[in-house]
Coordinates of C-alpha atoms in Angstrom, one line a residue:
X57 CA 20.9 -5.3 -12.4
X58 CA 20.3 -7.5 -15.5
X59 CA 19.2 -5.9 -18.8
X60 CA 15.7 -6.3 -20.1
X61 CA 14.1 -6.9 -23.5
X62 CA 10.3 -6.6 -24.0
X63 CA 9.2 -8.8 -27.0
X64 CA 5.7 -8.0 -28.4
X65 CA 4.3 -10.0 -31.4
X66 CA 1.5 -8.1 -33.1
X67 CA -1.0 -8.7 -35.9
X68 CA -3.7 -6.2 -36.9
X69 CA -3.8 -4.3 -33.6
X70 CA -3.3 -0.7 -34.5
X71 CA -5.9 0.4 -32.0
X72 CA -4.1 -1.2 -29.0
X73 CA -0.4 -1.3 -29.7
X74 CA 0.2 2.3 -28.6
X75 CA -1.4 1.9 -25.2
X76 CA 0.4 -1.4 -24.7
X77 CA 3.7 0.3 -25.3
X78 CA 2.9 3.3 -23.2
X79 CA 2.0 1.0 -20.3
X80 CA 5.2 -1.1 -20.5
X81 CA 7.3 2.1 -21.0
X82 CA 5.9 3.5 -17.7
X83 CA 6.5 0.1 -16.0
X84 CA 10.1 0.1 -17.2
X85 CA 10.7 3.7 -16.0
X86 CA 9.5 2.7 -12.5
X87 CA 11.3 -0.6 -12.5
X88 CA 15.0 0.0 -11.7
X89 CA 16.1 -1.8 -14.9
X90 CA 19.0 0.4 -16.2
X91 CA 19.1 -1.2 -19.7
X92 CA 15.8 -2.0 -21.5
X93 CA 14.6 -2.3 -25.1
X94 CA 11.4 -3.0 -27.0
X95 CA 11.4 -5.5 -29.8
X96 CA 8.1 -5.5 -31.7
X97 CA 7.5 -8.1 -34.4
X98 CA 4.8 -6.8 -36.8
X99 CA 2.9 -8.8 -39.3
X100 CA 0.8 -6.1 -41.0
X101 CA 1.3 -2.6 -42.5
X102 CA -1.5 -0.9 -40.6
X103 CA 0.0 -1.7 -37.2
X104 CA 3.4 -0.8 -38.5
X105 CA 2.1 2.7 -39.4
X106 CA 0.5 3.0 -35.9
X107 CA 3.9 2.1 -34.4
X108 CA 5.5 4.9 -36.4
X109 CA 3.3 7.4 -34.5
X110 CA 4.1 6.0 -31.0
X111 CA 6.5 8.2 -29.0
X112 CA 8.5 5.6 -27.1
X113 CA 10.7 6.6 -24.1
X114 CA 12.9 3.5 -24.4
X115 CA 14.7 2.1 -27.5
X116 CA 12.4 0.4 -30.0
X117 CA 13.2 -2.0 -32.8
X118 CA 10.4 -3.0 -35.2
X119 CA 10.9 -6.3 -37.1
X120 CA 8.9 -7.7 -39.9
X121 CA 7.4 -11.1 -39.3
X122 CA 9.5 -13.7 -41.0
X123 CA 7.1 -16.7 -40.4
X124 CA 3.4 -16.5 -39.8
X125 CA 1.9 -16.9 -36.4
X126 CA 2.3 -15.6 -32.9
X127 CA 4.5 -18.5 -31.8
X128 CA 7.1 -17.9 -34.6
X129 CA 6.9 -14.2 -34.1
X130 CA 7.8 -14.6 -30.4
X131 CA 10.7 -16.8 -31.2
X132 CA 12.0 -14.3 -33.8
X133 CA 11.7 -11.6 -31.2
X134 CA 13.5 -13.6 -28.5
X135 CA 16.4 -14.4 -30.9
X136 CA 16.7 -10.7 -31.8
X137 CA 16.6 -9.5 -28.2
X138 CA 19.8 -8.6 -26.4
X139 CA 18.5 -8.5 -22.7
X140 CA 19.4 -11.0 -20.0
X141 CA 15.7 -11.1 -19.2
X142 CA 12.9 -11.2 -21.7
X143 CA 9.4 -10.0 -21.0
X144 CA 6.9 -11.6 -23.5
X145 CA 3.9 -9.4 -23.9
X146 CA 0.8 -9.6 -26.0
X147 CA -0.4 -6.5 -27.8
X148 CA -3.7 -6.5 -25.9
X149 CA -2.1 -6.8 -22.5
X150 CA -1.3 -3.7 -20.4
X151 CA 1.2 -4.4 -17.7
X152 CA 0.6 -2.8 -14.3
X153 CA 2.8 0.3 -13.6
X154 CA 4.7 -1.2 -10.6
X155 CA 4.8 -4.8 -11.9
X156 CA 8.5 -4.7 -13.1
X157 CA 9.5 -2.8 -9.9
X158 CA 8.1 -5.6 -7.8
X159 CA 10.2 -8.1 -9.8
X160 CA 13.4 -6.0 -9.8
X161 CA 13.3 -5.5 -6.1
X162 CA 13.6 -9.2 -5.7
X163 CA 16.6 -9.7 -7.9
X164 CA 19.7 -10.0 -5.8
X165 CA 22.4 -9.9 -8.6
X166 CA 22.8 -10.4 -12.3
X167 CA 23.1 -14.2 -11.9
X168 CA 19.8 -14.3 -10.0
X169 CA 17.4 -14.4 -13.0
X170 CA 13.8 -15.3 -12.1
X171 CA 10.8 -16.5 -14.0
X172 CA 7.5 -14.7 -13.5
X173 CA 4.1 -15.5 -15.0
X174 CA 1.6 -12.7 -14.7
X175 CA -1.6 -12.5 -12.6
X176 CA -4.4 -11.6 -15.0
X177 CA -7.1 -8.9 -14.6
X178 CA -9.6 -8.5 -17.4
X179 CA -11.3 -5.6 -19.0
X180 CA -15.0 -6.5 -18.5
X181 CA -16.8 -3.7 -20.3
X182 CA -17.6 -6.1 -23.1
X183 CA -19.2 -9.5 -22.5
X184 CA -16.3 -11.4 -24.1
X185 CA -13.8 -9.9 -21.6
X186 CA -16.2 -10.9 -18.8
X187 CA -16.4 -14.4 -20.1
X188 CA -12.6 -14.8 -19.7
X189 CA -12.7 -13.1 -16.3
X190 CA -15.0 -15.9 -15.1
X191 CA -13.5 -18.9 -16.9
X192 CA -9.8 -18.3 -16.2
X193 CA -10.2 -18.0 -12.3
X194 CA -12.6 -21.0 -12.5
X195 CA -10.1 -23.3 -14.2
X196 CA -7.1 -22.0 -12.1
X197 CA -9.0 -21.8 -8.8
X198 CA -6.1 -23.0 -6.7
X199 CA -4.4 -19.6 -7.2
X200 CA -7.3 -17.2 -8.0
X201 CA -9.3 -18.3 -5.0
X202 CA -6.6 -16.8 -2.9
X203 CA -4.2 -14.6 -5.0
X204 CA -0.8 -14.4 -3.4
X205 CA 2.9 -14.3 -4.1
X206 CA 3.9 -17.9 -4.5
X207 CA 5.7 -20.2 -6.9
X208 CA 5.2 -23.6 -8.6
X209 CA 7.2 -26.2 -10.3
X210 CA 6.6 -29.2 -12.5
X211 CA 4.8 -31.3 -9.8
X212 CA 2.0 -28.7 -9.4
X213 CA 2.4 -27.1 -12.8
X214 CA -1.1 -27.9 -14.0
X215 CA -2.7 -26.3 -10.9
X216 CA -1.5 -22.7 -11.7
X217 CA -2.3 -20.3 -14.4
X218 CA 0.5 -19.4 -16.8
X219 CA 0.7 -17.8 -20.2
X220 CA 3.2 -16.1 -22.5
X221 CA 0.6 -13.3 -22.7
X222 CA 2.7 -11.6 -20.0
X223 CA 5.7 -13.7 -19.0
X224 CA 9.2 -12.9 -17.8
X225 CA 12.1 -15.3 -18.1
X226 CA 15.9 -15.4 -18.8
X227 CA 16.5 -15.2 -22.5
X228 CA 19.0 -18.1 -22.4
X229 CA 16.4 -20.4 -20.9
X230 CA 13.8 -19.4 -23.5
X231 CA 16.3 -20.2 -26.3
X232 CA 17.2 -23.5 -24.7
X233 CA 13.5 -24.5 -24.3
X234 CA 12.8 -23.6 -27.9
X235 CA 15.2 -26.3 -29.1
X236 CA 13.3 -28.9 -27.0
X237 CA 9.8 -27.7 -27.8
X238 CA 7.5 -29.9 -29.8
X239 CA 4.0 -29.5 -31.2
X240 CA 1.3 -31.7 -32.6
X241 CA 1.0 -29.2 -35.5
X242 CA 3.3 -28.8 -38.5
X243 CA 1.9 -25.2 -38.8
X244 CA 3.4 -23.2 -35.9
X245 CA 0.4 -20.8 -36.0
X246 CA -1.5 -23.5 -34.0
X247 CA 1.4 -24.4 -31.6
X248 CA 1.0 -23.5 -28.0
X249 CA 4.0 -22.0 -26.3
X250 CA 1.6 -20.9 -23.5
X251 CA 1.9 -24.3 -21.8
X252 CA 4.3 -26.5 -23.8
X253 CA 7.2 -24.1 -23.7
X254 CA 6.6 -23.0 -20.1
X255 CA 6.4 -26.6 -19.0
X256 CA 10.0 -27.1 -20.1
X257 CA 11.0 -24.0 -18.0
X258 CA 9.2 -25.4 -15.0
X259 CA 11.3 -28.5 -15.1
X260 CA 14.4 -26.3 -14.6
X261 CA 13.3 -23.6 -12.2
X262 CA 10.4 -22.5 -10.0
X263 CA 7.9 -20.1 -11.7
X264 CA 6.7 -17.2 -9.6
X265 CA 3.3 -15.7 -9.7
X266 CA 1.8 -12.8 -7.7
X267 CA -1.0 -10.2 -7.9
X268 CA 1.8 -7.6 -7.7
X269 CA 3.1 -8.8 -11.1
X270 CA 0.0 -8.3 -13.1
X271 CA -1.5 -7.2 -16.4
X272 CA -4.9 -6.3 -17.7
X273 CA -6.0 -8.2 -20.8
X274 CA -8.5 -6.7 -23.2
X275 CA -10.5 -9.4 -25.0
X276 CA -11.2 -9.4 -28.7
X277 CA -14.4 -7.4 -29.4
X278 CA -17.2 -8.7 -31.5
X279 CA -18.7 -12.2 -32.0
X280 CA -16.6 -13.1 -35.1
X281 CA -13.3 -12.0 -33.5
X282 CA -14.2 -13.8 -30.2
X283 CA -15.1 -17.1 -32.0
X284 CA -11.9 -16.9 -34.0
X285 CA -9.9 -16.4 -30.7
X286 CA -11.8 -19.3 -29.0
X287 CA -11.1 -21.6 -32.0
X288 CA -7.4 -20.8 -31.8
X289 CA -7.4 -21.4 -28.0
X290 CA -9.1 -24.7 -28.6
X291 CA -6.3 -25.8 -30.9
X292 CA -3.6 -24.7 -28.5
X293 CA -5.4 -26.3 -25.6
X294 CA -5.1 -29.7 -27.4
X295 CA -1.5 -29.0 -28.2
X296 CA -0.9 -28.2 -24.5
X297 CA -2.9 -30.9 -22.7
X298 CA -3.4 -33.6 -25.3
X299 CA -0.5 -35.5 -23.7
X300 CA -0.7 -38.3 -21.1
X301 CA 0.1 -37.1 -17.6
X302 CA -1.2 -33.6 -18.0
X303 CA -4.1 -32.4 -15.9
X304 CA -6.7 -32.1 -18.7
X305 CA -5.6 -35.0 -20.8
X306 CA -8.7 -37.1 -19.9
X307 CA -10.9 -34.1 -20.9
X308 CA -9.2 -33.8 -24.3
X309 CA -9.6 -37.6 -24.9
X310 CA -13.3 -37.6 -23.7
X311 CA -14.2 -34.6 -25.9
X312 CA -14.2 -36.6 -29.2
X313 CA -16.6 -39.4 -28.2
X314 CA -18.8 -37.0 -26.3
X315 CA -19.0 -34.8 -29.4
X316 CA -19.9 -37.7 -31.6
X317 CA -22.6 -38.8 -29.1
X318 CA -24.0 -35.2 -29.1
X319 CA -24.1 -35.2 -32.9
X320 CA -26.0 -38.5 -33.0
X321 CA -28.5 -37.2 -30.4
X322 CA -28.9 -34.0 -32.3
X323 CA -29.8 -35.9 -35.4
X324 CA -32.1 -38.4 -33.8
X325 CA -33.6 -36.3 -31.0
X326 CA -33.3 -32.7 -32.1
X327 CA -35.8 -31.4 -29.4
X328 CA -33.8 -33.1 -26.7
X329 CA -30.6 -31.6 -28.1
X330 CA -32.2 -28.1 -28.1
X331 CA -33.3 -28.5 -24.5
X332 CA -29.9 -29.6 -23.4
X333 CA -28.3 -26.6 -25.2
X334 CA -30.7 -24.2 -23.5
X335 CA -30.0 -25.8 -20.1
X336 CA -26.2 -25.5 -20.4
X337 CA -25.9 -21.8 -19.7
X338 CA -28.3 -22.1 -16.8
X339 CA -26.1 -24.8 -15.3
X340 CA -23.0 -22.6 -15.7
X341 CA -24.9 -19.7 -14.1
X342 CA -25.7 -21.9 -11.2
X343 CA -22.0 -22.7 -10.8
X344 CA -21.2 -19.0 -10.9
X345 CA -23.8 -18.3 -8.2
X346 CA -22.4 -21.1 -6.0
X347 CA -18.9 -19.5 -6.4
X348 CA -20.4 -16.1 -5.3
X349 CA -19.7 -14.3 -8.6
X350 CA -21.7 -11.2 -9.2
X351 CA -24.8 -10.9 -11.4
X352 CA -23.0 -9.6 -14.4
X353 CA -20.7 -12.7 -14.3

């Protein structure tokens, strides 16, 4: 059985880091992986203090963040990891108890190193979590309309959900992809490894996805934190899909003239702009109804 490293970049999440580690420790205990370690890259003192109070059942290494941003912290963790396989995990994502067991049962030998991207469930007690629980399955309907164990490659890459929020891959492949990765942004805090990096892996090997390899994501709470997260996702979306040949490239290109037109209309016809703004959520509600989402969605 190959060895496993779990890499968790974390910034200002003292409330969630303990639960995330407890969940992954339980999944490791049930997994069948004989050798496992936790590598946590921490960017703030408050979370570091919370980590000191966590009673881990597997070896834990805590690293100080050398460069700012989640992308750089992940790369630092991958470089420090010693496992054959690396599980990338966000601090607000709780992996399912039997997720790693599902993966390990399908590994034939130490040379059979798979790639798995997690199926996402969402904590929907707050409206921001429910927002993502609607939007993600809508965008990636090809898989979420019928969740199943399947795989995808480069040809159908843009039809399936994928994210380094909970992502398992051979360490050697992650390191190789890092050398080829490029971003529109000089500041790596804005770079998107969620799509750009995984796209490089898909060119080499099929990426597996299944509801049996899943995690629950807890959205950022509060309007300010939510908008900060949305703004960051917008920048990484452009970094991921602002390239010819990707599924959403036309949408990225169209966004700018449409935004300019909307601004002109808002200045010249403010009442019309307000009516359009008021009608937008009604339109989305109609779509959700057509897709048979429940009332809360």
